[in-house]
Amino acid sequence: MRLTVARIGRAHGLKGEVSVELRTDIPDDRLVPGEVFETEPASAGPLTVARVRVQAGRWYVQFAEIGDRDAAEAARGVELTLDGAESDEDDAWYVHQLVGLAAVRPDGAPVGEVVDLLSMPAQDVLVVKEPNGHRAMIPFVEEFVPEVDLDGGRVVLTPPYGLLAGEEPESTGETAG
């Protein structure tokens, strides 16, 4: 099984440096000079990390195979992958494991379906598509996502009032104030 470590974002500068959207909790261990990644699509790689830097919480990578801005723009959206057997992250879930899971309240009431996992500076965010089409962004922290049940095909959500469309304060145990 292939796991995504990062997705290549925008070109940065003229020499082929790119921003990356992290999909790992241990980027310092993964994104190191000399590391070679397979890619999705496979035709875009393999890619070898030449240089890495972090600026204002954003990760930038220079790959040996990407030498100019045009090549960097062409690589946008390419995923950097590794073999799942090489993963050593504890209690980690990957986008492909979460997408499609049913999102439910602790009492089993349906909330919607997980459609994405976004890596944000403070924490990851689950994107849940509600039945009305609204996409709710739920911080992926234990307080709001106390249970991930891959075998049962669901995640349990306890988000605060206001994150889900059309809910009343009483349904979350809160009062309007």
CSV table of N, CA, C and O in Angstrom, one decimal, residues 63-140:
chain,number,residue,atom,x,y,z
A,63,PHE,N,13.7,19.8,-5.4
A,63,PHE,CA,14.0,18.5,-5.8
A,63,PHE,C,15.0,18.5,-6.9
A,63,PHE,O,15.1,19.4,-7.7
A,64,ALA,N,15.9,17.5,-6.9
A,64,ALA,CA,17.0,17.5,-7.9
A,64,ALA,C,16.5,17.4,-9.3
A,64,ALA,O,17.1,18.0,-10.2
A,65,GLU,N,15.3,16.8,-9.5
A,65,GLU,CA,14.8,16.7,-10.9
A,65,GLU,C,14.0,17.9,-11.4
A,65,GLU,O,13.6,17.9,-12.5
A,66,ILE,N,13.7,18.9,-10.5
A,66,ILE,CA,12.9,20.0,-10.9
A,66,ILE,C,13.9,21.2,-10.8
A,66,ILE,O,14.2,21.7,-9.7
A,67,GLY,N,14.3,21.7,-12.0
A,67,GLY,CA,15.3,22.8,-12.0
A,67,GLY,C,14.8,24.2,-12.3
A,67,GLY,O,15.6,25.1,-12.2
A,68,ASP,N,13.6,24.4,-12.7
A,68,ASP,CA,13.1,25.7,-13.0
A,68,ASP,C,11.6,25.9,-12.7
A,68,ASP,O,11.0,24.9,-12.3
A,69,ARG,N,11.2,27.1,-12.8
A,69,ARG,CA,9.8,27.4,-12.4
A,69,ARG,C,8.8,26.7,-13.3
A,69,ARG,O,7.8,26.2,-12.8
A,70,ASP,N,9.1,26.5,-14.6
A,70,ASP,CA,8.1,25.8,-15.4
A,70,ASP,C,8.0,24.3,-15.0
A,70,ASP,O,6.8,23.8,-14.9
A,71,ALA,N,9.1,23.7,-14.6
A,71,ALA,CA,9.0,22.3,-14.2
A,71,ALA,C,8.3,22.2,-12.8
A,71,ALA,O,7.5,21.3,-12.5
A,72,ALA,N,8.5,23.3,-12.0
A,72,ALA,CA,7.8,23.3,-10.7
A,72,ALA,C,6.3,23.5,-10.8
A,72,ALA,O,5.5,22.8,-10.2
A,73,GLU,N,5.9,24.4,-11.8
A,73,GLU,CA,4.5,24.5,-12.0
A,73,GLU,C,3.9,23.2,-12.6
A,73,GLU,O,2.7,22.9,-12.2
A,74,ALA,N,4.6,22.5,-13.4
A,74,ALA,CA,4.1,21.3,-14.0
A,74,ALA,C,3.9,20.2,-12.9
A,74,ALA,O,3.1,19.3,-13.1
A,75,ALA,N,4.7,20.3,-11.8
A,75,ALA,CA,4.6,19.3,-10.8
A,75,ALA,C,3.5,19.5,-9.8
A,75,ALA,O,3.3,18.7,-8.9
A,76,ARG,N,2.9,20.7,-9.9
A,76,ARG,CA,1.8,21.0,-8.9
A,76,ARG,C,0.8,19.9,-8.8
A,76,ARG,O,0.3,19.4,-9.9
A,77,GLY,N,0.4,19.5,-7.6
A,77,GLY,CA,-0.6,18.4,-7.4
A,77,GLY,C,0.0,17.0,-7.4
A,77,GLY,O,-0.7,16.1,-7.0
A,78,VAL,N,1.2,16.9,-7.7
A,78,VAL,CA,1.9,15.5,-7.6
A,78,VAL,C,2.0,15.1,-6.2
A,78,VAL,O,2.4,15.9,-5.3
A,79,GLU,N,1.7,13.9,-5.9
A,79,GLU,CA,1.8,13.4,-4.5
A,79,GLU,C,3.1,12.6,-4.3
A,79,GLU,O,3.5,11.8,-5.2
A,80,LEU,N,3.8,12.9,-3.2
A,80,LEU,CA,5.0,12.2,-2.8
A,80,LEU,C,4.6,11.0,-2.0
A,80,LEU,O,3.9,11.2,-0.9
A,81,THR,N,4.9,9.8,-2.4
A,81,THR,CA,4.5,8.6,-1.7
A,81,THR,C,5.6,7.7,-1.2
A,81,THR,O,6.7,7.8,-1.7
A,82,LEU,N,5.3,6.8,-0.2
A,82,LEU,CA,6.2,5.8,0.2
A,82,LEU,C,5.4,4.5,0.5
A,82,LEU,O,4.2,4.6,0.6
A,83,ASP,N,6.1,3.5,0.6
A,83,ASP,CA,5.5,2.2,0.9
A,83,ASP,C,4.9,2.2,2.3
A,83,ASP,O,5.6,2.6,3.2
A,84,GLY,N,3.7,1.8,2.5
A,84,GLY,CA,3.0,1.8,3.8
A,84,GLY,C,3.8,1.0,4.8
A,84,GLY,O,3.7,1.3,6.0
A,85,ALA,N,4.6,0.0,4.4
A,85,ALA,CA,5.4,-0.8,5.4
A,85,ALA,C,6.5,0.0,6.0
A,85,ALA,O,7.0,-0.3,7.1
A,86,GLU,N,6.8,1.2,5.4
A,86,GLU,CA,7.9,2.0,5.9
A,86,GLU,C,7.4,3.0,6.9
A,86,GLU,O,8.1,3.7,7.5
A,87,SER,N,6.1,3.1,7.1
A,87,SER,CA,5.5,4.1,8.0
A,87,SER,C,5.7,3.7,9.4
A,87,SER,O,5.5,2.6,9.8
A,88,ASP,N,6.1,4.7,10.2
A,88,ASP,CA,6.3,4.5,11.7
A,88,ASP,C,5.6,5.5,12.5
A,88,ASP,O,5.9,5.7,13.7
A,89,GLU,N,4.5,6.0,11.9
A,89,GLU,CA,3.7,7.0,12.7
A,89,GLU,C,2.7,6.2,13.5
A,89,GLU,O,2.0,5.4,13.0
A,90,ASP,N,2.6,6.5,14.8
A,90,ASP,CA,1.7,5.9,15.7
A,90,ASP,C,0.3,6.6,15.7
A,90,ASP,O,0.3,7.8,15.6
A,91,ASP,N,-0.8,5.8,15.8
A,91,ASP,CA,-2.1,6.4,15.8
A,91,ASP,C,-2.3,7.4,14.7
A,91,ASP,O,-2.9,8.5,15.0
A,92,ALA,N,-1.9,7.1,13.5
A,92,ALA,CA,-2.0,8.0,12.4
A,92,ALA,C,-3.0,7.4,11.4
A,92,ALA,O,-3.0,6.2,11.2
A,93,TRP,N,-3.8,8.3,10.8
A,93,TRP,CA,-4.7,7.9,9.8
A,93,TRP,C,-4.4,8.7,8.6
A,93,TRP,O,-4.0,9.8,8.7
A,94,TYR,N,-4.6,8.1,7.4
A,94,TYR,CA,-4.2,8.7,6.2
A,94,TYR,C,-5.5,9.1,5.4
A,94,TYR,O,-6.6,8.5,5.7
A,95,VAL,N,-5.4,10.0,4.5
A,95,VAL,CA,-6.6,10.5,3.8
A,95,VAL,C,-7.4,9.4,3.2
A,95,VAL,O,-8.6,9.3,3.4
A,96,HIS,N,-6.7,8.5,2.6
A,96,HIS,CA,-7.4,7.4,1.9
A,96,HIS,C,-8.1,6.5,2.9
A,96,HIS,O,-9.1,5.8,2.5
A,97,GLN,N,-7.7,6.4,4.1
A,97,GLN,CA,-8.4,5.6,5.1
A,97,GLN,C,-9.7,6.3,5.6
A,97,GLN,O,-10.7,5.7,6.0
A,98,LEU,N,-9.7,7.7,5.7
A,98,LEU,CA,-10.7,8.5,6.3
A,98,LEU,C,-11.8,8.8,5.3
A,98,LEU,O,-13.0,8.9,5.6
A,99,VAL,N,-11.4,9.1,4.0
A,99,VAL,CA,-12.4,9.5,3.0
A,99,VAL,C,-13.4,8.4,2.8
A,99,VAL,O,-13.1,7.2,2.6
A,100,GLY,N,-14.7,8.7,2.9
A,100,GLY,CA,-15.8,7.8,2.7
A,100,GLY,C,-16.4,7.2,4.0
A,100,GLY,O,-17.4,6.6,4.0
A,101,LEU,N,-15.7,7.5,5.1
A,101,LEU,CA,-16.2,7.1,6.4
A,101,LEU,C,-17.5,7.9,6.8
A,101,LEU,O,-17.6,9.1,6.5
A,102,ALA,N,-18.4,7.2,7.4
A,102,ALA,CA,-19.6,7.9,7.9
A,102,ALA,C,-19.3,8.8,9.1
A,102,ALA,O,-18.5,8.3,9.9
A,103,ALA,N,-19.8,10.0,9.1
A,103,ALA,CA,-19.6,10.8,10.3
A,103,ALA,C,-20.9,10.8,11.1
A,103,ALA,O,-21.9,11.1,10.5
A,104,VAL,N,-20.8,10.5,12.4
A,104,VAL,CA,-21.9,10.3,13.2
A,104,VAL,C,-21.7,11.0,14.6
A,104,VAL,O,-20.6,11.2,15.0
A,105,ARG,N,-22.8,11.3,15.2
A,105,ARG,CA,-22.8,11.8,16.6
A,105,ARG,C,-22.6,10.6,17.5
A,105,ARG,O,-22.8,9.4,17.1
A,106,PRO,N,-22.3,10.8,18.8
A,106,PRO,CA,-22.1,9.7,19.7
A,106,PRO,C,-23.3,8.8,19.9
A,106,PRO,O,-23.1,7.6,20.1
A,107,ASP,N,-24.5,9.3,19.7
A,107,ASP,CA,-25.7,8.5,19.7
A,107,ASP,C,-26.0,7.8,18.4
A,107,ASP,O,-27.0,7.1,18.3
A,108,GLY,N,-25.1,7.9,17.4
A,108,GLY,CA,-25.2,7.3,16.1
A,108,GLY,C,-26.0,8.1,15.1
A,108,GLY,O,-26.1,7.6,13.9
A,109,ALA,N,-26.5,9.2,15.5
A,109,ALA,CA,-27.2,10.1,14.5
A,109,ALA,C,-26.3,10.5,13.4
A,109,ALA,O,-25.1,11.0,13.6
A,110,PRO,N,-26.7,10.3,12.1
A,110,PRO,CA,-25.8,10.7,11.0
A,110,PRO,C,-25.5,12.2,10.9
A,110,PRO,O,-26.4,13.0,11.1
A,111,VAL,N,-24.3,12.5,10.6
A,111,VAL,CA,-23.9,13.9,10.3
A,111,VAL,C,-23.5,14.1,8.9
A,111,VAL,O,-23.9,15.1,8.3
A,112,GLY,N,-22.9,13.1,8.2
A,112,GLY,CA,-22.5,13.2,6.8
A,112,GLY,C,-21.4,12.2,6.5
A,112,GLY,O,-21.4,11.1,7.2
A,113,GLU,N,-20.6,12.6,5.6
A,113,GLU,CA,-19.5,11.7,5.1
A,113,GLU,C,-18.2,12.4,5.0
A,113,GLU,O,-18.2,13.6,4.6
A,114,VAL,N,-17.1,11.8,5.5
A,114,VAL,CA,-15.8,12.4,5.4
A,114,VAL,C,-15.4,12.5,3.9
A,114,VAL,O,-15.4,11.4,3.3
A,115,VAL,N,-15.0,13.7,3.4
A,115,VAL,CA,-14.6,13.8,2.0
A,115,VAL,C,-13.2,14.2,1.8
A,115,VAL,O,-12.7,14.1,0.7
A,116,ASP,N,-12.5,14.7,2.9
A,116,ASP,CA,-11.1,15.1,2.8
A,116,ASP,C,-10.5,15.3,4.2
A,116,ASP,O,-11.2,15.4,5.2
A,117,LEU,N,-9.2,15.3,4.2
A,117,LEU,CA,-8.4,15.7,5.4
A,117,LEU,C,-7.5,16.7,5.0
A,117,LEU,O,-6.6,16.5,4.1
A,118,LEU,N,-7.5,17.9,5.6
A,118,LEU,CA,-6.6,19.0,5.2
A,118,LEU,C,-5.6,19.2,6.3
A,118,LEU,O,-5.9,19.2,7.5
A,119,SER,N,-4.4,19.4,5.9
A,119,SER,CA,-3.3,19.7,6.9
A,119,SER,C,-3.2,21.3,7.0
A,119,SER,O,-2.9,22.0,6.1
A,120,MET,N,-3.6,21.7,8.2
A,120,MET,CA,-3.5,23.2,8.5
A,120,MET,C,-2.4,23.4,9.5
A,120,MET,O,-1.9,22.5,10.1
A,121,PRO,N,-2.0,24.7,9.6
A,121,PRO,CA,-0.9,25.0,10.5
A,121,PRO,C,-1.1,24.5,12.0
A,121,PRO,O,-0.2,24.0,12.6
A,122,ALA,N,-2.3,24.7,12.5
A,122,ALA,CA,-2.5,24.4,13.9
A,122,ALA,C,-2.8,22.9,14.1
A,122,ALA,O,-2.3,22.3,15.0
A,123,GLN,N,-3.6,22.3,13.2
A,123,GLN,CA,-4.0,20.9,13.3
A,123,GLN,C,-4.6,20.5,12.0
A,123,GLN,O,-5.0,21.3,11.2
A,124,ASP,N,-4.8,19.1,11.8
A,124,ASP,CA,-5.5,18.7,10.6
A,124,ASP,C,-7.0,19.0,10.8
A,124,ASP,O,-7.5,19.1,11.9
A,125,VAL,N,-7.7,19.0,9.7
A,125,VAL,CA,-9.1,19.3,9.7
A,125,VAL,C,-9.8,18.3,8.8
A,125,VAL,O,-9.4,18.1,7.7
A,126,LEU,N,-10.9,17.7,9.4
A,126,LEU,CA,-11.7,16.8,8.6
A,126,LEU,C,-12.7,17.6,7.9
A,126,LEU,O,-13.3,18.5,8.4
A,127,VAL,N,-12.9,17.3,6.6
A,127,VAL,CA,-14.0,18.0,5.8
A,127,VAL,C,-15.1,16.9,5.7
A,127,VAL,O,-14.9,15.8,5.2
A,128,VAL,N,-16.3,17.3,6.2
A,128,VAL,CA,-17.4,16.4,6.3
A,128,VAL,C,-18.5,17.0,5.4
A,128,VAL,O,-18.9,18.2,5.6
A,129,LYS,N,-19.0,16.2,4.4
A,129,LYS,CA,-20.1,16.7,3.6
A,129,LYS,C,-21.4,16.3,4.2
A,129,LYS,O,-21.6,15.1,4.4
A,130,GLU,N,-22.2,17.3,4.6
A,130,GLU,CA,-23.5,17.0,5.2
A,130,GLU,C,-24.5,16.7,4.2
A,130,GLU,O,-24.3,17.0,3.0
A,131,PRO,N,-25.6,16.0,4.5
A,131,PRO,CA,-26.7,15.7,3.6
A,131,PRO,C,-27.2,16.8,2.7
A,131,PRO,O,-27.6,16.7,1.6
A,132,ASN,N,-27.2,18.1,3.3
A,132,ASN,CA,-27.7,19.2,2.6
A,132,ASN,C,-26.6,19.8,1.6
A,132,ASN,O,-26.8,20.8,1.0
A,133,GLY,N,-25.4,19.1,1.5
A,133,GLY,CA,-24.4,19.6,0.6
A,133,GLY,C,-23.3,20.5,1.3
A,133,GLY,O,-22.3,20.7,0.7
A,134,HIS,N,-23.6,21.0,2.5
A,134,HIS,CA,-22.7,21.9,3.2
A,134,HIS,C,-21.4,21.1,3.6
A,134,HIS,O,-21.5,19.9,4.0
A,135,ARG,N,-20.3,21.7,3.4
A,135,ARG,CA,-19.0,21.1,3.8
A,135,ARG,C,-18.6,21.7,5.1
A,135,ARG,O,-18.2,22.8,5.2
A,136,ALA,N,-18.6,20.9,6.2
A,136,ALA,CA,-18.2,21.4,7.5
A,136,ALA,C,-16.7,21.0,7.7
A,136,ALA,O,-16.3,19.9,7.3
A,137,MET,N,-16.0,21.9,8.3
A,137,MET,CA,-14.6,21.7,8.6
A,137,MET,C,-14.4,21.5,10.1
A,137,MET,O,-14.7,22.4,10.9
A,138,ILE,N,-14.1,20.3,10.5
A,138,ILE,CA,-14.0,19.9,11.9
A,138,ILE,C,-12.6,19.7,12.3
A,138,ILE,O,-11.9,18.8,11.7
A,139,PRO,N,-12.0,20.5,13.3
A,139,PRO,CA,-10.7,20.2,13.7
A,139,PRO,C,-10.5,18.8,14.1
A,139,PRO,O,-11.3,18.2,14.9
A,140,PHE,N,-9.4,18.1,13.6
A,140,PHE,CA,-9.2,16.7,13.8
A,140,PHE,C,-8.4,16.6,15.1
A,140,PHE,O,-7.2,16.2,15.1
